[in-house]
mmCIF file with all atom_site columns, C-alpha atoms in Angstrom:
data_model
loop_
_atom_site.group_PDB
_atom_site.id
_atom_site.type_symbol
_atom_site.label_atom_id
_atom_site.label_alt_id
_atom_site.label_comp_id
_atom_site.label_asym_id
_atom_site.label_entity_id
_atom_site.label_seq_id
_atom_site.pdbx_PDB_ins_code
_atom_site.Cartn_x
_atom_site.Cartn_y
_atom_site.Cartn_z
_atom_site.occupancy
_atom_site.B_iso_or_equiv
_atom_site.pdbx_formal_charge
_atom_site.auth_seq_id
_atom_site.auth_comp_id
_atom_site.auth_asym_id
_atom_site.auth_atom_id
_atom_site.pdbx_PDB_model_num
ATOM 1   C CA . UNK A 1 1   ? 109.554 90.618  93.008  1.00 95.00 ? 1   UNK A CA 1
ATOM 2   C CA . UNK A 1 2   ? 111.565 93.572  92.059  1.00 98.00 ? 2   UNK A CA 1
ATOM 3   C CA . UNK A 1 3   ? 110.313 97.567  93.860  1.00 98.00 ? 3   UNK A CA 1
ATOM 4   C CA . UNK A 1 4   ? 109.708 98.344  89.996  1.00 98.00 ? 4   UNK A CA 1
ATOM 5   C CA . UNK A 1 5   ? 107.592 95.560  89.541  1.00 98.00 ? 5   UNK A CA 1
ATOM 6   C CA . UNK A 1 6   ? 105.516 96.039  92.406  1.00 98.00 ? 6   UNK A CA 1
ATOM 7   C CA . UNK A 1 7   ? 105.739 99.966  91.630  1.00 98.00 ? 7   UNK A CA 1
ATOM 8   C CA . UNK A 1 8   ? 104.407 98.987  88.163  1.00 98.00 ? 8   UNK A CA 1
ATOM 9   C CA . UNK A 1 9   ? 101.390 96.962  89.614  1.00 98.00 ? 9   UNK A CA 1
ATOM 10  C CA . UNK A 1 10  ? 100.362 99.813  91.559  1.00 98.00 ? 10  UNK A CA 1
ATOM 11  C CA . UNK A 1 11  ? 100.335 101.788 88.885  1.00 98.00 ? 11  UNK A CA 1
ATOM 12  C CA . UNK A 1 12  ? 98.309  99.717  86.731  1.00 98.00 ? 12  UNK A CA 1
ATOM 13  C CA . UNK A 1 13  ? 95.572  99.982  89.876  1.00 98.00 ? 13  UNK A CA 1
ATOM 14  C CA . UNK A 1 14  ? 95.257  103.497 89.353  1.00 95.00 ? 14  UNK A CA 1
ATOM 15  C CA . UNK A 1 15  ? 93.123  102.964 86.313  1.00 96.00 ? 15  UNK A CA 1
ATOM 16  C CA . UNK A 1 16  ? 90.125  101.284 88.644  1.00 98.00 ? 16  UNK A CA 1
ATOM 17  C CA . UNK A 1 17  ? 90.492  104.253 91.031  1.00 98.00 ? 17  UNK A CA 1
ATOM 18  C CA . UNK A 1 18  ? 87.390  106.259 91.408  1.00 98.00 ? 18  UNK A CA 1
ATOM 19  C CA . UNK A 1 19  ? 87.837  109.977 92.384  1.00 97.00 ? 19  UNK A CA 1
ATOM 20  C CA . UNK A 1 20  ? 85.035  112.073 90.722  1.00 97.00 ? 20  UNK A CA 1
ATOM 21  C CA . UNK A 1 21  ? 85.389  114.589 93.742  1.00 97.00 ? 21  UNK A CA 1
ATOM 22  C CA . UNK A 1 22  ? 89.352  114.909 94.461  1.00 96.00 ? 22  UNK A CA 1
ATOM 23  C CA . UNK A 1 23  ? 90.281  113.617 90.889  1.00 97.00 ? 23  UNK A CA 1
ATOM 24  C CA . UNK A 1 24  ? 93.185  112.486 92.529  1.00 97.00 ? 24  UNK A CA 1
ATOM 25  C CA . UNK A 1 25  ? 93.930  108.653 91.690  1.00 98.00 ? 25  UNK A CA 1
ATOM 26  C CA . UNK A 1 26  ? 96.100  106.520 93.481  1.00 98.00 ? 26  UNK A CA 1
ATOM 27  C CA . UNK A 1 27  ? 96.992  102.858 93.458  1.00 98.00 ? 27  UNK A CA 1
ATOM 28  C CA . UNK A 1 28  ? 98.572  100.538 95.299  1.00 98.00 ? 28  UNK A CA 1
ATOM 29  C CA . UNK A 1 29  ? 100.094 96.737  95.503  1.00 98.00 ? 29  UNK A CA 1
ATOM 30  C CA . UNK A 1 30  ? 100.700 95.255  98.292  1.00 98.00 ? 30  UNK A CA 1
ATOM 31  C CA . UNK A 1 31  ? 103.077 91.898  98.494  1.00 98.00 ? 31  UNK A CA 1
ATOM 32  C CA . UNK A 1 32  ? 102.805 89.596  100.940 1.00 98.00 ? 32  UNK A CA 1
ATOM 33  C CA . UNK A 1 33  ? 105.424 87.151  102.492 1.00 98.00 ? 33  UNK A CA 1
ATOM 34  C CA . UNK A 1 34  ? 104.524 84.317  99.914  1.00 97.00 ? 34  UNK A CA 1
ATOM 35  C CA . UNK A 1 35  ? 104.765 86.699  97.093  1.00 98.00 ? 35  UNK A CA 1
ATOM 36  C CA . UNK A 1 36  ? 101.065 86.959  96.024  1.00 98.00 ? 36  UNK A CA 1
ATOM 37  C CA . UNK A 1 37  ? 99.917  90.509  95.340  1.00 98.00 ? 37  UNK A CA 1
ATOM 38  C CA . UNK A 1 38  ? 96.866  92.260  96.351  1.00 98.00 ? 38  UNK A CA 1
ATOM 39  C CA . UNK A 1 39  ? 96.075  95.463  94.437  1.00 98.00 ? 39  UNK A CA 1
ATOM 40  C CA . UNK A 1 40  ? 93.540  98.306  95.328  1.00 98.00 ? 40  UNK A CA 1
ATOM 41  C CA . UNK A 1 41  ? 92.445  101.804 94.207  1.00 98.00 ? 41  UNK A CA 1
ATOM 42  C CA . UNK A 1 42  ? 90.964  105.072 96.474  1.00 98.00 ? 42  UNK A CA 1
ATOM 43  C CA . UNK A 1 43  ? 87.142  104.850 95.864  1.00 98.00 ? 43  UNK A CA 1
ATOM 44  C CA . UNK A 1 44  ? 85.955  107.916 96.652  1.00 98.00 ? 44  UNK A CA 1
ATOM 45  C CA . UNK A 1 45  ? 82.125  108.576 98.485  1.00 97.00 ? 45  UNK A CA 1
ATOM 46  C CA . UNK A 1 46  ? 80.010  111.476 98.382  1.00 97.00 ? 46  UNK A CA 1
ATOM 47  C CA . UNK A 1 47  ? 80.236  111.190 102.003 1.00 95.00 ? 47  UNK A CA 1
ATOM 48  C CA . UNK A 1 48  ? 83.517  111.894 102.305 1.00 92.00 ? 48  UNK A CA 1
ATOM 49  C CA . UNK A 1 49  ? 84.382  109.730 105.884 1.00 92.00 ? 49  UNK A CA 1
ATOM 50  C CA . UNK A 1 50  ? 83.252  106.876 103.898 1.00 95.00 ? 50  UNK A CA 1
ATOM 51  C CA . UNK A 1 51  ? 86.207  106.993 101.008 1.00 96.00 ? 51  UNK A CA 1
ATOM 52  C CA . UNK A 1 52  ? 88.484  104.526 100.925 1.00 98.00 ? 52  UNK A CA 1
ATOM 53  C CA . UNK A 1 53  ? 92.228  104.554 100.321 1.00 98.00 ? 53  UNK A CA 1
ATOM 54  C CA . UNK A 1 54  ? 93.882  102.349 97.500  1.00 98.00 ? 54  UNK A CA 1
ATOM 55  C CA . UNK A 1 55  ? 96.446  100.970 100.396 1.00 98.00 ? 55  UNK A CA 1
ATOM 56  C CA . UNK A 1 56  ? 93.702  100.013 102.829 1.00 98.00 ? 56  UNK A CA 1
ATOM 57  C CA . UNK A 1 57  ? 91.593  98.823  99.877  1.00 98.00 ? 57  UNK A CA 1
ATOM 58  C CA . UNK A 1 58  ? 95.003  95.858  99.105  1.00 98.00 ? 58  UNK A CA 1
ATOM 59  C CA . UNK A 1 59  ? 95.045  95.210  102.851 1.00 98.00 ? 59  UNK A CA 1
ATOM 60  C CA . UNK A 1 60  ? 91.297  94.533  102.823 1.00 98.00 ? 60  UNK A CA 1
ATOM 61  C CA . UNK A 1 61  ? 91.925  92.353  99.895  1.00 98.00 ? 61  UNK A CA 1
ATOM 62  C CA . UNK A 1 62  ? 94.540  90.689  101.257 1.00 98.00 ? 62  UNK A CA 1
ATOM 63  C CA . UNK A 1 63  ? 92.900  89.986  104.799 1.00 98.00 ? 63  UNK A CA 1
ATOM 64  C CA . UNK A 1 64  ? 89.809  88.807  103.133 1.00 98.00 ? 64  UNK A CA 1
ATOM 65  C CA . UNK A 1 65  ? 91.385  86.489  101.129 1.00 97.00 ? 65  UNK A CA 1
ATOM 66  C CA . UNK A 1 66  ? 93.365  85.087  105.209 1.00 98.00 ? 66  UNK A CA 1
ATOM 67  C CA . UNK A 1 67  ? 96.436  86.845  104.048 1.00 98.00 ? 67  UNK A CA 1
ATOM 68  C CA . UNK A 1 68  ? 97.921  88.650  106.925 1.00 98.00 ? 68  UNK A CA 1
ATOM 69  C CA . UNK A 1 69  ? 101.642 88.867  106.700 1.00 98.00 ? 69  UNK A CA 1
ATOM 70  C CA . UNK A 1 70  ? 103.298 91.577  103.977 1.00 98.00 ? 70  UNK A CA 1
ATOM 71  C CA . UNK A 1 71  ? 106.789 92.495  103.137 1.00 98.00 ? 71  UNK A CA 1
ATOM 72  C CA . UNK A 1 72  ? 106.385 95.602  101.079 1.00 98.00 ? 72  UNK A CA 1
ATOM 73  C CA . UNK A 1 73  ? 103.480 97.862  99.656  1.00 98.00 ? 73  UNK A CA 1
ATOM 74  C CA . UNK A 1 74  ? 104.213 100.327 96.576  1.00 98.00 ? 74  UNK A CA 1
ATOM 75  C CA . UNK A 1 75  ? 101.824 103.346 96.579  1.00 98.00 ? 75  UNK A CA 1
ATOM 76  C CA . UNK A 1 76  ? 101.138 105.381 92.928  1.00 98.00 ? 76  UNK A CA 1
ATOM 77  C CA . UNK A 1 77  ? 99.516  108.735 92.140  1.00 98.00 ? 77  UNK A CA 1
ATOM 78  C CA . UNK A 1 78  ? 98.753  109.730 88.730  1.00 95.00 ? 78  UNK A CA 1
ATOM 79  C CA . UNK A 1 79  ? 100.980 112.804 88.130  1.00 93.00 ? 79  UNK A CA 1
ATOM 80  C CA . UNK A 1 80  ? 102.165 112.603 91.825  1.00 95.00 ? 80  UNK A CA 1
ATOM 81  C CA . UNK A 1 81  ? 103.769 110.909 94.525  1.00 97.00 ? 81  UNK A CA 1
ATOM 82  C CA . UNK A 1 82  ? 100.849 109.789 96.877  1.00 95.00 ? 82  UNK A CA 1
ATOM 83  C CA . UNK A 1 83  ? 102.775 108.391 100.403 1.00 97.00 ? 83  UNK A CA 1
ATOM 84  C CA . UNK A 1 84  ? 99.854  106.967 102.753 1.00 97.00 ? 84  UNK A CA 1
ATOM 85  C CA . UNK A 1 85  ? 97.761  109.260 104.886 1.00 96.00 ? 85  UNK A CA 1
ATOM 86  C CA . UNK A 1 86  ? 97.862  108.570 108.620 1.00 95.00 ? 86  UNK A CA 1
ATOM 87  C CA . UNK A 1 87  ? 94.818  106.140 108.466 1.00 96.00 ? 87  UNK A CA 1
ATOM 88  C CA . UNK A 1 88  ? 97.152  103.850 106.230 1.00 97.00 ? 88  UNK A CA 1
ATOM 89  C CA . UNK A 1 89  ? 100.335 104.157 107.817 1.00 97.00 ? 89  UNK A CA 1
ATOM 90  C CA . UNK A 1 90  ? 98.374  102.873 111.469 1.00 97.00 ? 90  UNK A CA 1
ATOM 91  C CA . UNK A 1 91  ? 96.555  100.328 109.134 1.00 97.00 ? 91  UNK A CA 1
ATOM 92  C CA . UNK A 1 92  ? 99.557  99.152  107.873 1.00 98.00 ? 92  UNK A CA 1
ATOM 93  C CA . UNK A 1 93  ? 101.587 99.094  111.536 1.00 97.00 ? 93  UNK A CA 1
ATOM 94  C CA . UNK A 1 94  ? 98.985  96.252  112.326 1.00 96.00 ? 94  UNK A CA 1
ATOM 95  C CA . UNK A 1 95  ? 99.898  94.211  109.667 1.00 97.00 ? 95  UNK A CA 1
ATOM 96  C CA . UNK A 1 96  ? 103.464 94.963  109.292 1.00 97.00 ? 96  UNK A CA 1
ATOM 97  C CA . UNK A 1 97  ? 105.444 96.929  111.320 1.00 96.00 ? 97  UNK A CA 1
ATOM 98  C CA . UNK A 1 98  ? 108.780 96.547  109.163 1.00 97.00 ? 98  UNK A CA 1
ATOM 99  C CA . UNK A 1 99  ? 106.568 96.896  106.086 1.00 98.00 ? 99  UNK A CA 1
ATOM 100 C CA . UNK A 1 100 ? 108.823 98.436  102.862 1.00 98.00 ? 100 UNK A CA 1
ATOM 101 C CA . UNK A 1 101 ? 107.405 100.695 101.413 1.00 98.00 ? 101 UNK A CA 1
ATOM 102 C CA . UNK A 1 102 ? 107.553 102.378 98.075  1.00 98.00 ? 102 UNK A CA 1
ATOM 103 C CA . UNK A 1 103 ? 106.058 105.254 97.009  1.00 98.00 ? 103 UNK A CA 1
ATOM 104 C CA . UNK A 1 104 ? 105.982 106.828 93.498  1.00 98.00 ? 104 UNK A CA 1
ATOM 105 C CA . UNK A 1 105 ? 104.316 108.830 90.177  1.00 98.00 ? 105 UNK A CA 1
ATOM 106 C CA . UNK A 1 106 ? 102.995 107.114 88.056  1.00 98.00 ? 106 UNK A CA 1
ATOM 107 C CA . UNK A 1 107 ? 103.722 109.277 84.641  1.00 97.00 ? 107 UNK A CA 1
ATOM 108 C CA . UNK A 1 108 ? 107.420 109.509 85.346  1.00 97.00 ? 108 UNK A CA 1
ATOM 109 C CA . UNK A 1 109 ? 108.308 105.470 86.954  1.00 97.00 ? 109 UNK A CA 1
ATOM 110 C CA . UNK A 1 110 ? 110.096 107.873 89.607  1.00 97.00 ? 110 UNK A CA 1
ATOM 111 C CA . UNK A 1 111 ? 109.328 106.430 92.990  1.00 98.00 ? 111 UNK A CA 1
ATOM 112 C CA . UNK A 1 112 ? 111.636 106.396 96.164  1.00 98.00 ? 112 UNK A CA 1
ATOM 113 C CA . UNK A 1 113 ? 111.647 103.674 98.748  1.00 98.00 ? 113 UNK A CA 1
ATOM 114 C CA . UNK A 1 114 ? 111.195 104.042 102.794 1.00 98.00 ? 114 UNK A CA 1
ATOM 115 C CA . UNK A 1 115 ? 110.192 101.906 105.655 1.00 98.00 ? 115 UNK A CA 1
ATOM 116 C CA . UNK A 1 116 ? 107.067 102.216 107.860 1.00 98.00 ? 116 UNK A CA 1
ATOM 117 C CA . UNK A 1 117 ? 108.483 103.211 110.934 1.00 97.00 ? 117 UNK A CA 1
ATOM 118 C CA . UNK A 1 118 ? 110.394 106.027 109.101 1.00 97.00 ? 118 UNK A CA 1
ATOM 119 C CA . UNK A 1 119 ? 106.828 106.995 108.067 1.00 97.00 ? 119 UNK A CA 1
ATOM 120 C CA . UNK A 1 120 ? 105.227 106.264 110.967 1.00 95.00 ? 120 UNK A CA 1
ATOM 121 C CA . UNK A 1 121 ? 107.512 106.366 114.011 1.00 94.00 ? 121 UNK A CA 1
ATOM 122 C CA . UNK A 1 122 ? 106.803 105.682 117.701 1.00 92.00 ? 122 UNK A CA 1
ATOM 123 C CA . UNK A 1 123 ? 103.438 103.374 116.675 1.00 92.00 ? 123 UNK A CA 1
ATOM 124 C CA . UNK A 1 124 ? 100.984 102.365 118.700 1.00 92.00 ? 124 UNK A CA 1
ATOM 125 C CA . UNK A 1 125 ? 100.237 98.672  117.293 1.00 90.00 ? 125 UNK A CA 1
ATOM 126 C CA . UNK A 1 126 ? 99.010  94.960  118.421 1.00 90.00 ? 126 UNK A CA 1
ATOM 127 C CA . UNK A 1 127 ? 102.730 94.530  121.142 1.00 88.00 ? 127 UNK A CA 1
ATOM 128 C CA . UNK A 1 128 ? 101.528 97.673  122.764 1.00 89.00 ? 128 UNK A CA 1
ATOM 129 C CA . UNK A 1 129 ? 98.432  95.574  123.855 1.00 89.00 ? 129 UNK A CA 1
ATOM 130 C CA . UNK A 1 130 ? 100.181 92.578  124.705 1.00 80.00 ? 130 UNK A CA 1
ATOM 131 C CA . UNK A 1 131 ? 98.918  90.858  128.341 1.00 71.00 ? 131 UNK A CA 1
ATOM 132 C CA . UNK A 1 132 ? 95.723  93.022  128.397 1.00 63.00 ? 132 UNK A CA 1
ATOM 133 C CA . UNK A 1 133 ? 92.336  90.990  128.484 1.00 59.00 ? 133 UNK A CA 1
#
């Protein structure tokens, strides 16, 4: 699968997204190492701790489903680029430190690409608990 076509499936995710409160809509794809996809949307909550981001929203898809190994995730906003928020990046480190990922705008098809531990360097992840019981 091409960055554009996994850009475009994010896209495509923003139109599930619910964000009465921010209004801002993001989606996200995330491909895993057999090349399915998982897609998810923010869903926003009155109770705003309990909102959900559209990249941990494909992770939770994909775990629930026993998927647990990814290659690349493309992130959309609406009329924005929208790169994960710390929550994601650390929830994405568990799953994939080397993860790809791409991060665009929806209205334009501009996105640019990066890797995780650009966006999220010195992690703590699973190897730093390695040995402990």
């Amino acid at each position: 699968m091409t960055d554009r076509e996994l850009f475009q499936l994010a896209a495509r995710a923003l139109d599930n997204a619910y964000a009465p409160y921010s209004h801002f809509q993001v989606g996200a794809c995330l491909l895993s190492k057999d090349g399915r996809t998982f897609s998810g949307c923010n869903i926003e909550n009155a109770s705003y701790g309990a909102a959900i981001c559209a990249e941990r929203c494909a992770v939770s898809c994909a775990v629930s489903q026993g998927v647990r190994e990814f290659e690349a995730i493309a992130v959309a906003g609406r009329e924005s680029f929208a790169w994960p928020c710390g929550i994601c990046r650390q929830t994405l480190n568990e799953f994939a430190p080397e993860l790809k990922v791409i991060c665009g705008n929806a209205s334009t098809g501009e996105y640019t690409v990066a890797t995780l531990p650009q966006l999220l360097p010195r992690a703590f992840g699973p190897k730093d608990l390695a040995g402990r019981d």
